[in-house]
Tab-separated table of C-alpha atoms in Angstrom:
chain	number	residue	atom	x	y	z
Y	1298	MET	CA	-31.793	-36.420	25.467
Y	1299	PRO	CA	-30.779	-35.234	28.958
Y	1300	LYS	CA	-27.391	-34.257	27.528
Y	1301	THR	CA	-29.106	-32.149	24.903
Y	1302	VAL	CA	-31.342	-30.375	27.414
Y	1303	GLU	CA	-28.804	-29.789	30.191
Y	1304	VAL	CA	-26.373	-27.592	28.304
Y	1305	PRO	CA	-24.330	-25.505	30.808
Y	1306	ARG	CA	-26.219	-22.195	30.847
Y	1307	PRO	CA	-26.258	-20.294	34.152
Y	1308	THR	CA	-28.755	-17.698	32.928
Y	1309	PRO	CA	-30.578	-17.223	29.640
Y	1310	ARG	CA	-28.652	-14.030	28.871
Y	1311	ALA	CA	-25.116	-14.740	30.086
Y	1312	PRO	CA	-23.881	-17.085	27.338
Y	1313	SER	CA	-25.349	-14.889	24.634
Y	1314	ALA	CA	-23.568	-11.806	25.964
Y	1315	GLN	CA	-20.419	-13.815	26.506
Y	1316	ARG	CA	-20.522	-15.144	22.987
Y	1317	VAL	CA	-21.120	-11.736	21.428
Y	1318	ALA	CA	-18.132	-10.373	23.340
Y	1319	TRP	CA	-16.061	-13.300	22.071
Y	1320	LEU	CA	-16.935	-12.362	18.494
Y	1321	LEU	CA	-15.517	-8.847	18.906
Y	1322	GLY	CA	-11.849	-8.048	18.401
Y	1323	PRO	CA	-10.547	-8.379	14.815
Y	1324	ALA	CA	-11.766	-4.891	13.824
Y	1325	LEU	CA	-10.171	-3.364	16.916
Y	1326	VAL	CA	-6.828	-4.885	15.937
Y	1327	ALA	CA	-7.154	-3.779	12.307
Y	1328	GLY	CA	-8.406	-0.411	13.559
Y	1329	VAL	CA	-5.130	0.291	15.342
Y	1330	ALA	CA	-3.833	1.071	11.851
Y	1331	TYR	CA	-6.080	4.145	12.011
Y	1332	LEU	CA	-4.267	5.298	15.147
Y	1333	ASP	CA	-0.685	5.038	13.945
Y	1334	PRO	CA	1.983	7.789	14.139
Y	1335	GLY	CA	1.197	8.771	10.549
Y	1336	ASN	CA	-2.303	9.730	11.675
Y	1337	VAL	CA	-0.831	11.732	14.533
Y	1338	ALA	CA	1.585	13.607	12.279
Y	1339	SER	CA	-0.995	14.273	9.545
Y	1340	ASN	CA	-3.779	15.416	11.869
Y	1341	MET	CA	-1.477	17.408	14.117
Y	1342	THR	CA	0.113	19.155	11.135
Y	1343	ALA	CA	-3.301	19.847	9.569
Y	1344	GLY	CA	-4.604	21.411	12.763
Y	1345	ALA	CA	-1.481	23.464	13.420
Y	1346	ARG	CA	-1.235	24.829	9.858
Y	1347	PHE	CA	-4.865	25.118	8.763
Y	1348	GLY	CA	-6.861	25.167	11.982
Y	1349	TYR	CA	-10.271	23.544	11.552
Y	1350	LEU	CA	-10.199	23.587	7.733
Y	1351	LEU	CA	-9.798	19.804	7.275
Y	1352	VAL	CA	-12.179	18.535	9.970
Y	1353	TRP	CA	-14.448	17.318	7.157
Y	1354	VAL	CA	-11.648	15.153	5.738
Y	1355	VAL	CA	-11.217	13.293	9.051
Y	1356	VAL	CA	-14.981	12.719	9.363
Y	1357	LEU	CA	-15.418	11.626	5.741
Y	1358	GLY	CA	-12.399	9.346	5.947
Y	1359	ASN	CA	-13.789	7.612	9.009
Y	1360	VAL	CA	-17.175	7.035	7.361
Y	1361	MET	CA	-15.502	5.495	4.321
Y	1362	ALA	CA	-13.253	3.451	6.585
Y	1363	TRP	CA	-16.285	1.845	8.267
Y	1364	LEU	CA	-17.598	0.553	4.948
Y	1365	ILE	CA	-14.198	-0.595	3.743
Y	1366	GLN	CA	-13.249	-2.470	6.919
Y	1367	TYR	CA	-16.612	-4.200	7.072
Y	1368	LEU	CA	-16.279	-5.392	3.468
Y	1369	SER	CA	-12.778	-6.685	4.194
Y	1370	ALA	CA	-13.934	-8.625	7.254
Y	1371	LYS	CA	-16.953	-9.974	5.360
Y	1372	LEU	CA	-14.711	-11.298	2.594
Y	1373	GLY	CA	-12.538	-13.145	5.113
Y	1374	ILE	CA	-15.490	-14.560	7.070
Y	1375	VAL	CA	-17.588	-15.748	4.126
Y	1376	THR	CA	-14.803	-17.120	1.913
Y	1377	GLY	CA	-12.421	-18.278	4.651
Y	1378	ARG	CA	-9.650	-16.569	2.676
Y	1379	SER	CA	-7.996	-13.180	2.966
Y	1380	LEU	CA	-8.079	-10.488	0.275
Y	1381	PRO	CA	-4.472	-11.278	-0.822
Y	1382	GLU	CA	-5.337	-14.997	-1.049
Y	1383	ASN	CA	-8.435	-14.285	-3.129
Y	1384	LEU	CA	-6.427	-12.037	-5.438
Y	1385	GLY	CA	-3.606	-14.573	-5.637
Y	1386	ASP	CA	-6.117	-17.140	-6.897
Y	1387	ARG	CA	-7.542	-14.802	-9.539
Y	1388	ILE	CA	-4.462	-13.051	-10.938
Y	1389	ARG	CA	-3.304	-15.813	-13.259
Y	1390	ASN	CA	-0.361	-14.070	-14.873
Y	1391	PRO	CA	2.638	-14.553	-12.554
Y	1392	TRP	CA	4.222	-11.232	-13.572
Y	1393	ALA	CA	0.977	-9.365	-12.921
Y	1394	ARG	CA	0.717	-11.069	-9.550
Y	1395	ARG	CA	4.305	-10.081	-8.691
Y	1396	ALA	CA	3.684	-6.485	-9.796
Y	1397	TYR	CA	0.588	-6.304	-7.610
Y	1398	TRP	CA	2.547	-7.791	-4.712
Y	1399	LEU	CA	5.325	-5.221	-5.204
Y	1400	GLN	CA	3.020	-2.214	-4.884
Y	1401	ALA	CA	1.300	-3.792	-1.870
Y	1402	GLU	CA	4.668	-4.523	-0.297
Y	1403	LEU	CA	5.825	-0.931	-0.845
Y	1404	VAL	CA	2.651	0.238	0.888
Y	1405	ALA	CA	3.413	-2.071	3.822
Y	1406	MET	CA	6.957	-0.664	3.996
Y	1407	ALA	CA	5.613	2.903	3.962
Y	1408	THR	CA	3.425	1.889	6.881
Y	1409	ASP	CA	6.402	0.511	8.764
Y	1410	ILE	CA	8.360	3.695	8.156
Y	1411	ALA	CA	5.622	5.790	9.757
Y	1412	GLU	CA	5.192	3.509	12.727
Y	1413	VAL	CA	8.854	2.937	13.564
Y	1414	ILE	CA	9.663	6.633	13.193
Y	1415	GLY	CA	6.715	7.535	15.403
Y	1416	GLY	CA	7.887	5.151	18.112
Y	1417	ALA	CA	11.434	6.522	17.866
Y	1418	VAL	CA	10.229	10.132	18.190
Y	1419	ALA	CA	8.116	9.195	21.228
Y	1420	LEU	CA	11.079	7.513	22.951
Y	1421	GLN	CA	13.215	10.581	22.274
Y	1422	LEU	CA	10.559	12.908	23.699
Y	1423	LEU	CA	10.030	10.776	26.798
Y	1424	PHE	CA	13.549	9.567	27.589
Y	1425	GLY	CA	15.948	11.472	25.321
Y	1426	ILE	CA	16.870	8.287	23.427
Y	1427	PRO	CA	18.532	8.980	20.029
Y	1428	LEU	CA	16.184	8.436	17.093
Y	1429	LEU	CA	18.133	5.562	15.533
Y	1430	LEU	CA	18.299	3.635	18.806
Y	1431	GLY	CA	14.637	4.402	19.423
Y	1432	GLY	CA	13.784	2.938	16.017
Y	1433	LEU	CA	15.643	-0.255	16.902
Y	1434	ILE	CA	13.837	-0.515	20.243
Y	1435	THR	CA	10.469	-0.014	18.531
Y	1436	GLY	CA	11.338	-2.750	16.049
Y	1437	VAL	CA	12.359	-5.199	18.778
Y	1438	VAL	CA	9.220	-4.616	20.865
Y	1439	SER	CA	6.937	-4.913	17.840
Y	1440	THR	CA	8.649	-8.190	16.959
Y	1441	ALA	CA	7.856	-9.442	20.459
Y	1442	LEU	CA	4.191	-8.561	19.866
Y	1443	LEU	CA	4.259	-10.566	16.635
Y	1444	ILE	CA	5.747	-13.536	18.470
Y	1445	VAL	CA	2.836	-13.314	20.917
Y	1446	GLN	CA	0.440	-13.446	17.955
Y	1447	SER	CA	2.136	-16.452	16.359
Y	1448	ARG	CA	2.579	-18.470	19.568
Y	1449	ARG	CA	-0.353	-17.476	21.764
Y	1450	GLY	CA	-2.985	-17.038	19.083
Y	1451	ALA	CA	-5.195	-14.268	17.771
Y	1452	ARG	CA	-7.166	-13.698	20.978
Y	1453	THR	CA	-4.140	-12.963	23.171
Y	1454	PHE	CA	-2.737	-10.676	20.486
Y	1455	GLU	CA	-6.062	-8.842	20.394
Y	1456	PHE	CA	-6.035	-8.279	24.165
Y	1457	VAL	CA	-2.523	-6.805	24.016
Y	1458	VAL	CA	-3.390	-4.502	21.117
Y	1459	ILE	CA	-6.679	-3.403	22.718
Y	1460	GLY	CA	-4.734	-2.491	25.870
Y	1461	LEU	CA	-2.422	-0.327	23.769
Y	1462	ILE	CA	-5.468	1.272	22.096
Y	1463	ALA	CA	-6.723	2.329	25.534
Y	1464	VAL	CA	-3.365	4.014	26.208
Y	1465	ILE	CA	-3.487	5.690	22.778
Y	1466	ALA	CA	-7.011	6.997	23.356
Y	1467	LEU	CA	-6.112	8.457	26.756
Y	1468	GLY	CA	-2.898	10.008	25.469
Y	1469	PHE	CA	-4.479	11.822	22.522
Y	1470	THR	CA	-7.853	12.866	23.933
Y	1471	PHE	CA	-6.938	14.149	27.392
Y	1472	GLY	CA	-5.582	17.462	26.120
Y	1473	VAL	CA	-8.837	18.345	24.343
Y	1474	PHE	CA	-10.613	18.627	27.711
Y	1475	LEU	CA	-8.004	21.046	29.042
Y	1476	GLY	CA	-7.722	23.053	25.828
Y	1477	PRO	CA	-11.178	22.672	24.235
Y	1478	PRO	CA	-11.892	23.722	20.637
Y	1479	ASP	CA	-14.367	26.357	19.489
Y	1480	PRO	CA	-17.665	24.547	18.639
Y	1481	ALA	CA	-18.593	27.072	15.924
Y	1482	ALA	CA	-15.190	26.639	14.264
Y	1483	VAL	CA	-15.530	22.863	14.418
Y	1484	ALA	CA	-18.924	23.090	12.699
Y	1485	GLY	CA	-17.387	25.345	10.048
Y	1486	GLY	CA	-14.697	22.757	9.443
Y	1487	LEU	CA	-17.351	20.261	8.336
Y	1488	VAL	CA	-17.840	22.245	5.105
Y	1489	PRO	CA	-15.696	20.622	2.371
Y	1490	ARG	CA	-13.051	23.018	1.015
Y	1491	PHE	CA	-9.312	23.410	0.466
Y	1492	ASP	CA	-6.831	26.258	0.742
Y	1493	GLY	CA	-4.057	25.674	-1.784
Y	1494	ALA	CA	-1.857	22.739	-2.739
Y	1495	ASP	CA	-0.537	22.192	0.799
Y	1496	SER	CA	-4.036	21.606	2.153
Y	1497	VAL	CA	-4.696	19.055	-0.616
Y	1498	LEU	CA	-1.428	17.337	0.264
Y	1499	LEU	CA	-2.478	17.135	3.896
Y	1500	ALA	CA	-5.964	15.918	2.946
Y	1501	ALA	CA	-4.422	13.086	0.941
Y	1502	SER	CA	-2.120	12.386	3.869
Y	1503	ILE	CA	-5.054	12.254	6.315
Y	1504	LEU	CA	-6.976	9.891	4.048
Y	1505	GLY	CA	-3.882	7.752	3.482
Y	1506	ALA	CA	-3.469	7.557	7.258
Y	1507	THR	CA	-7.179	6.942	7.862
Y	1508	ILE	CA	-7.969	4.438	5.104
Y	1509	MET	CA	-4.867	2.291	5.310
Y	1510	PRO	CA	-4.329	-0.234	2.487
Y	1511	HIS	CA	-2.551	-2.658	4.801
Y	1512	ALA	CA	-5.537	-2.535	7.188
Y	1513	ILE	CA	-7.775	-3.626	4.300
Y	1514	TYR	CA	-5.509	-6.614	3.638
Y	1515	ALA	CA	-5.047	-7.389	7.336
Y	1516	HIS	CA	-8.690	-7.276	8.430
Y	1517	SER	CA	-9.739	-10.002	6.003
Y	1518	SER	CA	-6.912	-12.129	7.357
Y	1519	LEU	CA	-7.697	-11.406	11.009
Y	1520	ALA	CA	-11.355	-12.329	10.455
Y	1521	ARG	CA	-10.331	-15.495	8.610
Y	1522	ASP	CA	-7.950	-16.540	11.394
Y	1523	ARG	CA	-10.645	-16.114	14.034
Y	1524	PHE	CA	-13.610	-17.596	12.176
Y	1525	ARG	CA	-12.209	-19.963	9.551
Y	1526	PRO	CA	-14.119	-23.295	9.379
Y	1527	ALA	CA	-11.165	-25.234	10.755
Y	1528	ASP	CA	-11.420	-23.287	14.013
Y	1529	ALA	CA	-13.293	-25.528	16.417
Y	1530	SER	CA	-13.657	-22.762	18.989
Y	1531	ALA	CA	-16.687	-21.354	17.141
Y	1532	PRO	CA	-18.728	-24.366	16.032
Y	1533	GLY	CA	-22.112	-23.813	14.547
Y	1534	ILE	CA	-22.144	-19.996	14.517
Y	1535	PRO	CA	-24.057	-18.950	11.387
Y	1536	ILE	CA	-22.295	-16.616	9.000
Y	1537	ALA	CA	-25.170	-14.130	9.249
Y	1538	ARG	CA	-24.581	-13.858	12.997
Y	1539	LEU	CA	-20.838	-13.439	12.518
Y	1540	LEU	CA	-21.506	-10.605	10.083
Y	1541	ARG	CA	-23.874	-8.889	12.514
Y	1542	ALA	CA	-21.260	-9.102	15.264
Y	1543	THR	CA	-18.653	-7.828	12.806
Y	1544	ARG	CA	-20.743	-4.740	12.086
Y	1545	TRP	CA	-20.708	-3.988	15.811
Y	1546	ASP	CA	-16.994	-4.738	15.971
Y	1547	VAL	CA	-16.226	-2.364	13.093
Y	1548	SER	CA	-18.553	0.312	14.482
Y	1549	ILE	CA	-16.823	0.271	17.876
Y	1550	ALA	CA	-13.358	0.290	16.303
Y	1551	MET	CA	-14.150	3.150	13.921
Y	1552	LEU	CA	-15.880	5.176	16.639
Y	1553	ILE	CA	-12.732	4.959	18.762
Y	1554	ALA	CA	-10.387	5.677	15.851
Y	1555	GLY	CA	-12.496	8.520	14.488
Y	1556	THR	CA	-12.845	10.183	17.890
Y	1557	VAL	CA	-9.124	9.981	18.605
Y	1558	ASN	CA	-8.135	11.278	15.160
Y	1559	LEU	CA	-10.580	14.166	15.407
Y	1560	CYS	CA	-9.297	14.998	18.900
Y	1561	ILE	CA	-5.712	15.160	17.593
Y	1562	LEU	CA	-6.685	17.664	14.896
Y	1563	LEU	CA	-8.868	19.686	17.282
Y	1564	LEU	CA	-6.142	19.751	19.934
Y	1565	ALA	CA	-3.726	21.229	17.400
Y	1566	ALA	CA	-6.286	23.598	15.884
Y	1567	ALA	CA	-7.337	24.974	19.279
Y	1568	ASN	CA	-3.917	25.230	20.893
Y	1569	LEU	CA	-1.176	25.150	18.257
Y	1570	ALA	CA	-2.538	27.093	15.264
Y	1571	GLY	CA	-0.165	29.918	14.421
Y	1572	VAL	CA	2.406	28.847	17.011
Y	1573	PRO	CA	5.847	28.622	15.321
Y	1574	GLY	CA	7.359	25.141	14.979
Y	1575	THR	CA	4.217	23.199	15.829
Y	1576	ASP	CA	3.985	21.492	12.441
Y	1577	SER	CA	6.427	18.884	13.780
Y	1578	LEU	CA	5.831	16.300	16.497
Y	1579	GLU	CA	8.714	17.652	18.566
Y	1580	GLY	CA	7.449	21.226	18.242
Y	1581	ALA	CA	3.901	20.173	19.077
Y	1582	TYR	CA	5.141	18.354	22.180
Y	1583	ALA	CA	7.071	21.434	23.359
Y	1584	ALA	CA	4.144	23.779	22.647
Y	1585	LEU	CA	1.690	21.503	24.479
Y	1586	ALA	CA	3.998	21.370	27.487
Y	1587	GLN	CA	4.304	25.145	27.556
Y	1588	GLY	CA	0.707	26.015	26.677
Y	1589	ILE	CA	-1.414	23.379	28.451
Y	1590	GLY	CA	1.023	21.671	30.778
Y	1591	PRO	CA	3.634	18.909	30.993
Y	1592	LEU	CA	1.036	16.258	31.844
Y	1593	VAL	CA	-0.759	16.726	28.509
Y	1594	ALA	CA	2.559	16.695	26.636
Y	1595	THR	CA	3.702	13.531	28.422
Y	1596	LEU	CA	0.414	11.750	27.739
Y	1597	PHE	CA	0.721	12.839	24.100
Y	1598	ALA	CA	4.182	11.236	23.879
Y	1599	VAL	CA	2.990	8.070	25.668
Y	1600	GLY	CA	0.088	7.807	23.223
Y	1601	LEU	CA	2.500	8.247	20.331
Y	1602	LEU	CA	4.727	5.449	21.671
Y	1603	ALA	CA	1.801	3.048	22.163
Y	1604	SER	CA	0.605	3.971	18.679
Y	1605	GLY	CA	3.951	3.116	17.104
Y	1606	LEU	CA	4.315	-0.187	18.955
Y	1607	ALA	CA	0.800	-1.466	18.269
Y	1608	SER	CA	0.514	-0.347	14.663
Y	1609	THR	CA	3.917	-1.595	13.527
Y	1610	ALA	CA	3.025	-5.082	14.792
Y	1611	VAL	CA	-0.231	-5.023	12.807
Y	1612	GLY	CA	1.594	-3.635	9.771
Y	1613	ALA	CA	4.143	-6.459	9.842
Y	1614	TYR	CA	1.303	-8.979	10.168
Y	1615	ALA	CA	-0.338	-7.470	7.078
Y	1616	GLY	CA	2.919	-7.568	5.122
Y	1617	ALA	CA	3.384	-11.257	5.870
Y	1618	GLU	CA	-0.186	-11.991	4.730
Y	1619	ILE	CA	0.317	-9.989	1.511
Y	1620	MET	CA	3.405	-12.027	0.642
Y	1621	HIS	CA	1.785	-15.341	1.531
Y	1622	GLY	CA	-1.451	-14.645	-0.325
Y	1623	LEU	CA	0.059	-13.279	-3.544
Y	1624	LEU	CA	3.367	-15.139	-3.803
Y	1625	ARG	CA	2.475	-18.174	-1.671
Y	1626	VAL	CA	5.723	-17.664	0.211
Y	1627	ARG	CA	6.228	-17.458	3.959
Y	1628	VAL	CA	9.319	-15.623	5.162
Y	1629	PRO	CA	10.587	-16.227	8.718
Y	1630	LEU	CA	9.264	-13.592	11.100
Y	1631	LEU	CA	12.634	-12.195	12.180
Y	1632	ALA	CA	13.924	-11.970	8.599
Y	1633	ARG	CA	10.841	-10.117	7.448
Y	1634	ARG	CA	10.946	-7.770	10.424
Y	1635	LEU	CA	14.568	-6.925	9.657
Y	1636	ILE	CA	13.840	-6.221	5.981
Y	1637	THR	CA	10.928	-3.891	6.686
Y	1638	LEU	CA	12.838	-2.074	9.434
Y	1639	ILE	CA	15.720	-1.076	7.171
Y	1640	PRO	CA	14.039	1.851	5.310
Y	1641	ALA	CA	12.856	3.444	8.570
Y	1642	LEU	CA	16.276	3.057	10.192
Y	1643	VAL	CA	17.974	4.549	7.112
Y	1644	ILE	CA	15.692	7.611	7.292
Y	1645	LEU	CA	16.413	8.003	11.006
Y	1646	GLY	CA	20.147	7.520	10.453
Y	1647	LEU	CA	20.263	10.139	7.673
Y	1648	GLY	CA	18.647	12.725	9.908
Y	1649	ILE	CA	15.649	13.363	7.645
Y	1650	ASP	CA	12.896	15.346	9.370
Y	1651	PRO	CA	10.748	12.666	11.056
Y	1652	THR	CA	7.445	14.546	10.763
Y	1653	LEU	CA	7.966	15.213	7.044
Y	1654	ALA	CA	8.794	11.533	6.521
Y	1655	LEU	CA	5.629	10.555	8.384
Y	1656	VAL	CA	3.383	12.843	6.334
Y	1657	LEU	CA	4.907	11.771	3.000
Y	1658	SER	CA	4.606	8.097	3.973
Y	1659	GLN	CA	0.881	8.646	4.404
Y	1660	VAL	CA	0.675	10.154	0.918
Y	1661	VAL	CA	2.303	6.956	-0.420
Y	1662	LEU	CA	-0.367	4.986	1.435
Y	1663	SER	CA	-3.062	7.140	-0.144
Y	1664	PHE	CA	-1.875	6.123	-3.609
Y	1665	GLY	CA	-2.031	2.469	-2.581
Y	1666	ILE	CA	-5.673	2.648	-1.513
Y	1667	PRO	CA	-7.294	2.076	-4.969
Y	1668	PHE	CA	-5.252	-1.096	-5.519
Y	1669	ALA	CA	-6.782	-2.600	-2.387
Y	1670	LEU	CA	-10.194	-0.954	-2.452
Y	1671	ILE	CA	-11.287	-1.585	-6.053
Y	1672	PRO	CA	-10.638	-5.366	-5.917
Y	1673	LEU	CA	-12.304	-5.527	-2.495
Y	1674	VAL	CA	-15.507	-3.897	-3.746
Y	1675	ALA	CA	-15.484	-6.044	-6.903
Y	1676	LEU	CA	-14.961	-9.326	-5.036
Y	1677	THR	CA	-17.561	-8.680	-2.349
Y	1678	ALA	CA	-20.144	-7.904	-5.063
Y	1679	ARG	CA	-19.742	-11.344	-6.695
Y	1680	ARG	CA	-22.542	-13.861	-6.198
Y	1681	ASP	CA	-20.306	-16.781	-7.187
Y	1682	LEU	CA	-17.900	-15.889	-4.367
Y	1683	LEU	CA	-20.105	-14.667	-1.502
Y	1684	GLY	CA	-23.474	-16.087	-2.528
Y	1685	THR	CA	-26.344	-14.555	-0.560
Y	1686	HIS	CA	-23.861	-12.455	1.444
Y	1687	ARG	CA	-22.692	-10.475	-1.577
Y	1688	ASN	CA	-23.015	-6.692	-1.465
Y	1689	ARG	CA	-26.327	-5.007	-2.051
Y	1690	TRP	CA	-26.233	-2.636	-4.994
Y	1691	THR	CA	-26.258	0.345	-2.612
Y	1692	THR	CA	-23.186	-1.010	-0.816
Y	1693	THR	CA	-21.367	-1.532	-4.087
Y	1694	ALA	CA	-22.357	1.970	-5.222
Y	1695	ALA	CA	-20.980	3.448	-1.989
Y	1696	GLY	CA	-17.735	1.500	-2.458
Y	1697	VAL	CA	-17.420	2.727	-6.047
Y	1698	ALA	CA	-18.090	6.320	-4.927
Y	1699	ALA	CA	-15.371	6.062	-2.267
Y	1700	SER	CA	-12.924	4.660	-4.844
Y	1701	VAL	CA	-13.686	7.422	-7.335
Y	1702	PHE	CA	-13.294	10.110	-4.673
Y	1703	LEU	CA	-9.926	8.807	-3.506
Y	1704	ILE	CA	-8.578	8.380	-7.020
Y	1705	ALA	CA	-9.757	11.891	-7.979
Y	1706	LEU	CA	-8.112	13.394	-4.881
Y	1707	ASN	CA	-4.821	11.729	-5.758
Y	1708	ALA	CA	-5.061	12.985	-9.362
Y	1709	VAL	CA	-5.641	16.557	-8.134
Y	1710	LEU	CA	-2.749	16.152	-5.712
Y	1711	LEU	CA	-0.411	15.130	-8.537
Y	1712	TRP	CA	-1.544	18.020	-10.711
Y	1713	LEU	CA	-1.053	20.597	-7.943
Y	1714	VAL	CA	2.208	19.308	-6.531
Y	1715	LEU	CA	3.946	18.399	-9.789
Y	1716	GLY	CA	3.401	21.682	-11.562
Y	1717	GLY	CA	-0.249	22.292	-12.306
Y	1718	GLY	CA	-0.859	24.833	-9.575
């Protein structure tokens, strides 16, 4: 009995606070996908070309992202299996499973393209390094981050990524304080509307960059790795408590991501709208240096570099989980990293406009969203899978509404871009 009573507990509140803090982290790592170079390119281009027109898209995307990331984490926590693993168990036809894996893998590659290109552009802006060499450096550093994750565990990986998030947040928000937006114009941008096919293209790009398919796959895996039953570091924590902590985790992550993304668009809308050449990252960097000052431009480039390094590591993690869950195959880390780097390096080597490649990669991601989102909503609504933790009908309805909206936006995008308007 004495052993039961004398549990080490310095104060009644300390362990509780300590334990809650320990439960946070997976959403912050998954949330770095919402701060990748594709987000920067899409939001910067939207602000420079259309001013405050698409503020509502950033806000709406972040609200939907909160719901989606929470459902992904809940699936991993309650079932002890990631979304790809759950789908791999349920897609019986091997050809259907391979087809699903192929589209998910293409989405992961599109993610890698955005992140490696973003890191390469940042290195060129900061140090004058050629784009191709910068892409290689980004790939090598991101591989080192993955090695940290595989050898030192999820918690150490989380600390590294959270440190990079702090750099990203500083780099992309500092300029807004020196070149503040017009509050009335920001409020006007909350009214949903478009202005031609190009604005729809950018809206799809923003949503593809905000609601990232690979983040949906990755978050369920990150939550599983931290809280799976075999993990003795969290004995006896009830699932209900884990889910409550996860809601806080997701809320913090999405608040950070949403604020940074909105600041990027507002920075461009307030300071770059109508300025020639600012619809590219290089042009935006030059205009920021000339208009607000070199410090803002340098912090912007540093944020872009941290964004590319952190997000490409998370993207590669997601790609490995997709392959393992759907094909039950594990590819060596270095081999997989090399394969996913090739498309980005080819684009850089061919001299294709990096900003255009970033924006189009986000459109590809937007088309991959329904393939991740619809199964996620369906699985988390199942009593036989999640039991008492299944979705409420309102949650399922919100997930269905988000799916319908995203699919409709992509259909309109196809109609406008491919000849309908």
